[in-house]
Amino acid sequence: MTSLADKTVVLTGGAGGLGRCVTAVLAAHDARVVVTDVIEPVDELPPGAEFHRLDVTSPQEWGVLARTLQDRHGPVHGLVNNAGILRSRGQSGRLQHVSLEDWNALLAVNATGPMLGIQALAPLMTEGGSIVNIGSVAGAGAHLAAGYGVSKWALRGLSRIASMELGSAGIRVNSIMPGYIETPMQTRTPEHFIDAWVSIVPMGRVGTPDDVAPLVSFLLSDESAWLSGADIPVDGGTLAHVGLKVISDAMGAEDGGA
Ligand code: NAD
């Protein structure tokens, strides 16, 4: 049974869809969860969780959080870089249309934010510490939302560099790559996108935060003590078939093709 008892874990974007679920799972494993976000969580936090306002793009705010944690809790065990933005509406995400403003915002929140978090909190982490970066399948191939995809590729690179640099201090760094999951981030995603997406998911459905949160908990726990520098898809098999599913479906189960 995974235990995070007496471990302080900082979670960014904790008021969002995945963040709320991760908070609940970590608290259920007895972690002290420091939930951060630019907005207040709507739901009451579970016992053991506390809220701090934090814009991940602000080095000053990370500094304030680090000093507060040091004074109140001592060492930090875990950091979950979960805050993210999509900024993709209609064509506006596509490469030929993405505005410089959106591009810069995507990189600032999705990639620079986690870098600032690691700079601020790694010094408070001790042997056994764990950082989990919430990437995306968008960081594993081409993606419709160009700036989002590039920001998730950057995050994946950051994870590997951090795992190399922090390993000697006994701190592990991993990234996970969820497929489409139902959260407020996707409330304006059109039905035809979702239908097309489901058609490339071998398991035949979109994901939910409950499909993802237990993996975050596992990566923060000592049960994954030898796992570092990995990018782990949690996507119902989407990345595994590199586009071949459409051909497999067209051929039918009995026909092996050429
Ligand atoms: P969400 O929109 O529900 O939550 C994102 C949270 O990040 C929000 O609470 C928002 O206020 C917060 N946030 C935005 N800018 C911030 C900033 N500057 N500082 C601090 N917090 C900020 O979305 P979600 O689906 O829960 O996303 C969580 C993570 O999962 C993101 O990194 C996202 O890219 C990733 N992800 C989501 C999906 C999906 O399909 N929903 C798929 C793969 C990966």
PDB file of N, CA and C and ligand atoms in Angstrom, residues 13-19 37-39 54-57 82-85 109 134-137 148 152 178-181 183-186, ligand 1:
ATOM      1  N   GLY A  13      -1.343  24.164  -9.935  1.00  0.00           N
ATOM      2  CA  GLY A  13      -2.595  24.000 -10.681  1.00  0.00           C
ATOM      3  C   GLY A  13      -3.580  23.116  -9.941  1.00  0.00           C
ATOM      4  N   GLY A  14      -3.524  23.169  -8.613  1.00  0.00           N
ATOM      5  CA  GLY A  14      -4.293  22.226  -7.793  1.00  0.00           C
ATOM      6  C   GLY A  14      -5.786  22.474  -7.773  1.00  0.00           C
ATOM      7  N   ALA A  15      -6.230  23.633  -8.290  1.00  0.00           N
ATOM      8  CA  ALA A  15      -7.667  23.902  -8.313  1.00  0.00           C
ATOM      9  C   ALA A  15      -8.329  23.334  -9.570  1.00  0.00           C
ATOM     10  N   GLY A  16      -7.537  22.814 -10.486  1.00  0.00           N
ATOM     11  CA  GLY A  16      -8.085  22.325 -11.755  1.00  0.00           C
ATOM     12  C   GLY A  16      -8.584  20.894 -11.655  1.00  0.00           C
ATOM     13  N   GLY A  17      -8.998  20.365 -12.808  1.00  0.00           N
ATOM     14  CA  GLY A  17      -9.622  19.044 -12.835  1.00  0.00           C
ATOM     15  C   GLY A  17      -8.707  17.932 -12.372  1.00  0.00           C
ATOM     16  N   LEU A  18      -7.522  17.832 -12.960  1.00  0.00           N
ATOM     17  CA  LEU A  18      -6.585  16.793 -12.529  1.00  0.00           C
ATOM     18  C   LEU A  18      -6.045  17.111 -11.135  1.00  0.00           C
ATOM     19  N   GLY A  19      -5.780  18.397 -10.884  1.00  0.00           N
ATOM     20  CA  GLY A  19      -5.218  18.809  -9.592  1.00  0.00           C
ATOM     21  C   GLY A  19      -6.100  18.419  -8.422  1.00  0.00           C
ATOM     22  N   ASP A  37      -2.325  27.434  -6.776  1.00  0.00           N
ATOM     23  CA  ASP A  37      -2.994  27.774  -8.042  1.00  0.00           C
ATOM     24  C   ASP A  37      -3.140  29.301  -8.090  1.00  0.00           C
ATOM     25  N   VAL A  38      -3.513  29.816  -9.260  1.00  0.00           N
ATOM     26  CA  VAL A  38      -3.828  31.246  -9.364  1.00  0.00           C
ATOM     27  C   VAL A  38      -5.280  31.513  -8.992  1.00  0.00           C
ATOM     28  N   ILE A  39      -6.074  30.435  -8.898  1.00  0.00           N
ATOM     29  CA  ILE A  39      -7.471  30.587  -8.451  1.00  0.00           C
ATOM     30  C   ILE A  39      -7.698  29.710  -7.215  1.00  0.00           C
ATOM     31  N   LEU A  54      -0.327  30.808  -5.942  1.00  0.00           N
ATOM     32  CA  LEU A  54       0.982  30.823  -6.620  1.00  0.00           C
ATOM     33  C   LEU A  54       0.769  30.856  -8.121  1.00  0.00           C
ATOM     34  N   ASP A  55       1.355  31.875  -8.756  1.00  0.00           N
ATOM     35  CA  ASP A  55       1.447  31.910 -10.220  1.00  0.00           C
ATOM     36  C   ASP A  55       2.786  31.276 -10.572  1.00  0.00           C
ATOM     37  N   VAL A  56       2.753  30.154 -11.272  1.00  0.00           N
ATOM     38  CA  VAL A  56       4.008  29.415 -11.516  1.00  0.00           C
ATOM     39  C   VAL A  56       5.007  30.189 -12.372  1.00  0.00           C
ATOM     40  N   THR A  57       4.554  31.236 -13.053  1.00  0.00           N
ATOM     41  CA  THR A  57       5.473  31.995 -13.902  1.00  0.00           C
ATOM     42  C   THR A  57       6.264  33.046 -13.111  1.00  0.00           C
ATOM     43  N   ASN A  82       1.920  20.545 -12.235  1.00  0.00           N
ATOM     44  CA  ASN A  82       0.675  20.163 -12.913  1.00  0.00           C
ATOM     45  C   ASN A  82      -0.016  21.339 -13.605  1.00  0.00           C
ATOM     46  N   ALA A  83       0.252  22.572 -13.156  1.00  0.00           N
ATOM     47  CA  ALA A  83      -0.417  23.732 -13.760  1.00  0.00           C
ATOM     48  C   ALA A  83      -0.163  23.746 -15.267  1.00  0.00           C
ATOM     49  N   GLY A  84      -1.200  24.046 -16.012  1.00  0.00           N
ATOM     50  CA  GLY A  84      -1.019  24.085 -17.455  1.00  0.00           C
ATOM     51  C   GLY A  84      -2.141  24.857 -18.116  1.00  0.00           C
ATOM     52  N   ILE A  85      -1.851  25.381 -19.292  1.00  0.00           N
ATOM     53  CA  ILE A  85      -2.869  26.043 -20.103  1.00  0.00           C
ATOM     54  C   ILE A  85      -2.813  25.469 -21.513  1.00  0.00           C
ATOM     55  N   VAL A 109       3.885  29.182 -18.812  1.00  0.00           N
ATOM     56  CA  VAL A 109       3.169  28.405 -17.789  1.00  0.00           C
ATOM     57  C   VAL A 109       3.597  26.940 -17.820  1.00  0.00           C
ATOM     58  N   ILE A 134       3.719  16.964 -15.126  1.00  0.00           N
ATOM     59  CA  ILE A 134       2.555  16.506 -15.892  1.00  0.00           C
ATOM     60  C   ILE A 134       2.701  16.998 -17.329  1.00  0.00           C
ATOM     61  N   GLY A 135       3.214  16.110 -18.158  1.00  0.00           N
ATOM     62  CA  GLY A 135       3.361  16.407 -19.579  1.00  0.00           C
ATOM     63  C   GLY A 135       2.079  16.072 -20.311  1.00  0.00           C
ATOM     64  N   SER A 136       2.227  15.507 -21.494  1.00  0.00           N
ATOM     65  CA  SER A 136       1.051  15.179 -22.307  1.00  0.00           C
ATOM     66  C   SER A 136       1.513  14.329 -23.488  1.00  0.00           C
ATOM     67  N   VAL A 137       0.588  13.573 -24.065  1.00  0.00           N
ATOM     68  CA  VAL A 137       0.910  12.901 -25.332  1.00  0.00           C
ATOM     69  C   VAL A 137       1.295  13.942 -26.385  1.00  0.00           C
ATOM     70  N   TYR A 148       1.153  24.504 -27.474  1.00  0.00           N
ATOM     71  CA  TYR A 148       0.955  23.541 -26.387  1.00  0.00           C
ATOM     72  C   TYR A 148       1.901  22.353 -26.582  1.00  0.00           C
ATOM     73  N   LYS A 152       5.030  21.100 -24.125  1.00  0.00           N
ATOM     74  CA  LYS A 152       5.090  19.790 -23.466  1.00  0.00           C
ATOM     75  C   LYS A 152       6.362  19.022 -23.867  1.00  0.00           C
ATOM     76  N   PRO A 178      -0.323  12.108 -20.049  1.00  0.00           N
ATOM     77  CA  PRO A 178      -1.715  11.675 -20.198  1.00  0.00           C
ATOM     78  C   PRO A 178      -2.215  11.917 -21.622  1.00  0.00           C
ATOM     79  N   GLY A 179      -3.132  11.059 -22.048  1.00  0.00           N
ATOM     80  CA  GLY A 179      -3.910  11.332 -23.252  1.00  0.00           C
ATOM     81  C   GLY A 179      -5.049  12.275 -22.873  1.00  0.00           C
ATOM     82  N   TYR A 180      -6.004  12.414 -23.772  1.00  0.00           N
ATOM     83  CA  TYR A 180      -7.157  13.296 -23.497  1.00  0.00           C
ATOM     84  C   TYR A 180      -7.839  12.851 -22.214  1.00  0.00           C
ATOM     85  N   ILE A 181      -7.982  13.775 -21.257  1.00  0.00           N
ATOM     86  CA  ILE A 181      -8.759  13.461 -20.051  1.00  0.00           C
ATOM     87  C   ILE A 181      -9.823  14.537 -19.853  1.00  0.00           C
ATOM     88  N   THR A 183     -11.512  17.190 -18.214  1.00  0.00           N
ATOM     89  CA  THR A 183     -11.310  18.199 -17.165  1.00  0.00           C
ATOM     90  C   THR A 183     -11.793  19.542 -17.730  1.00  0.00           C
ATOM     91  N   PRO A 184     -11.841  20.576 -16.882  1.00  0.00           N
ATOM     92  CA  PRO A 184     -12.250  21.897 -17.386  1.00  0.00           C
ATOM     93  C   PRO A 184     -11.390  22.393 -18.554  1.00  0.00           C
ATOM     94  N   MET A 185     -10.151  21.914 -18.663  1.00  0.00           N
ATOM     95  CA  MET A 185      -9.313  22.329 -19.792  1.00  0.00           C
ATOM     96  C   MET A 185      -9.953  21.992 -21.130  1.00  0.00           C
ATOM     97  N   GLN A 186     -10.786  20.959 -21.136  1.00  0.00           N
ATOM     98  CA  GLN A 186     -11.338  20.466 -22.403  1.00  0.00           C
ATOM     99  C   GLN A 186     -12.810  20.831 -22.588  1.00  0.00           C
TER     100      GLN A 186
HETATM  101  P1  NAD B   1      -7.438  22.506 -15.798  1.00  0.00           P
HETATM  102  O1  NAD B   1      -7.614  23.655 -16.713  1.00  0.00           O
HETATM  103  O2  NAD B   1      -8.640  21.884 -15.180  1.00  0.00           O
HETATM  104  O3  NAD B   1      -6.409  22.854 -14.639  1.00  0.00           O
HETATM  105  C1  NAD B   1      -5.244  23.620 -14.859  1.00  0.00           C
HETATM  106  C2  NAD B   1      -5.009  24.458 -13.624  1.00  0.00           C
HETATM  107  O4  NAD B   1      -3.799  25.218 -13.820  1.00  0.00           O
HETATM  108  C3  NAD B   1      -6.140  25.474 -13.377  1.00  0.00           C
HETATM  109  O5  NAD B   1      -6.643  25.347 -12.059  1.00  0.00           O
HETATM  110  C4  NAD B   1      -5.470  26.813 -13.590  1.00  0.00           C
HETATM  111  O6  NAD B   1      -5.986  27.850 -12.761  1.00  0.00           O
HETATM  112  C5  NAD B   1      -4.022  26.492 -13.261  1.00  0.00           C
HETATM  113  N1  NAD B   1      -3.109  27.495 -13.818  1.00  0.00           N
HETATM  114  C6  NAD B   1      -3.156  28.065 -15.048  1.00  0.00           C
HETATM  115  N2  NAD B   1      -2.188  28.992 -15.167  1.00  0.00           N
HETATM  116  C7  NAD B   1      -1.507  28.987 -13.981  1.00  0.00           C
HETATM  117  C8  NAD B   1      -0.403  29.707 -13.486  1.00  0.00           C
HETATM  118  N3  NAD B   1       0.212  30.673 -14.231  1.00  0.00           N
HETATM  119  N4  NAD B   1       0.037  29.443 -12.236  1.00  0.00           N
HETATM  120  C9  NAD B   1      -0.583  28.503 -11.481  1.00  0.00           C
HETATM  121  N5  NAD B   1      -1.639  27.786 -11.875  1.00  0.00           N
HETATM  122  C10 NAD B   1      -2.093  28.029 -13.125  1.00  0.00           C
HETATM  123  O7  NAD B   1      -6.654  21.429 -16.666  1.00  0.00           O
HETATM  124  P2  NAD B   1      -6.198  19.931 -16.318  1.00  0.00           P
HETATM  125  O8  NAD B   1      -6.665  19.088 -17.426  1.00  0.00           O
HETATM  126  O9  NAD B   1      -6.500  19.580 -14.922  1.00  0.00           O
HETATM  127  O10 NAD B   1      -4.628  20.116 -16.520  1.00  0.00           O
HETATM  128  C11 NAD B   1      -3.644  19.672 -15.581  1.00  0.00           C
HETATM  129  C12 NAD B   1      -2.393  19.284 -16.346  1.00  0.00           C
HETATM  130  O11 NAD B   1      -2.677  18.116 -17.139  1.00  0.00           O
HETATM  131  C13 NAD B   1      -1.905  20.359 -17.319  1.00  0.00           C
HETATM  132  O12 NAD B   1      -0.502  20.450 -17.262  1.00  0.00           O
HETATM  133  C14 NAD B   1      -2.348  19.818 -18.669  1.00  0.00           C
HETATM  134  O13 NAD B   1      -1.551  20.315 -19.714  1.00  0.00           O
HETATM  135  C15 NAD B   1      -2.179  18.335 -18.446  1.00  0.00           C
HETATM  136  N6  NAD B   1      -2.906  17.510 -19.399  1.00  0.00           N
HETATM  137  C16 NAD B   1      -4.250  17.641 -19.547  1.00  0.00           C
HETATM  138  C17 NAD B   1      -4.897  16.833 -20.471  1.00  0.00           C
HETATM  139  C18 NAD B   1      -6.388  16.939 -20.708  1.00  0.00           C
HETATM  140  O14 NAD B   1      -6.867  16.360 -21.692  1.00  0.00           O
HETATM  141  N7  NAD B   1      -7.142  17.621 -19.840  1.00  0.00           N
HETATM  142  C19 NAD B   1      -4.177  15.885 -21.230  1.00  0.00           C
HETATM  143  C20 NAD B   1      -2.807  15.779 -21.025  1.00  0.00           C
HETATM  144  C21 NAD B   1      -2.181  16.588 -20.107  1.00  0.00           C
END
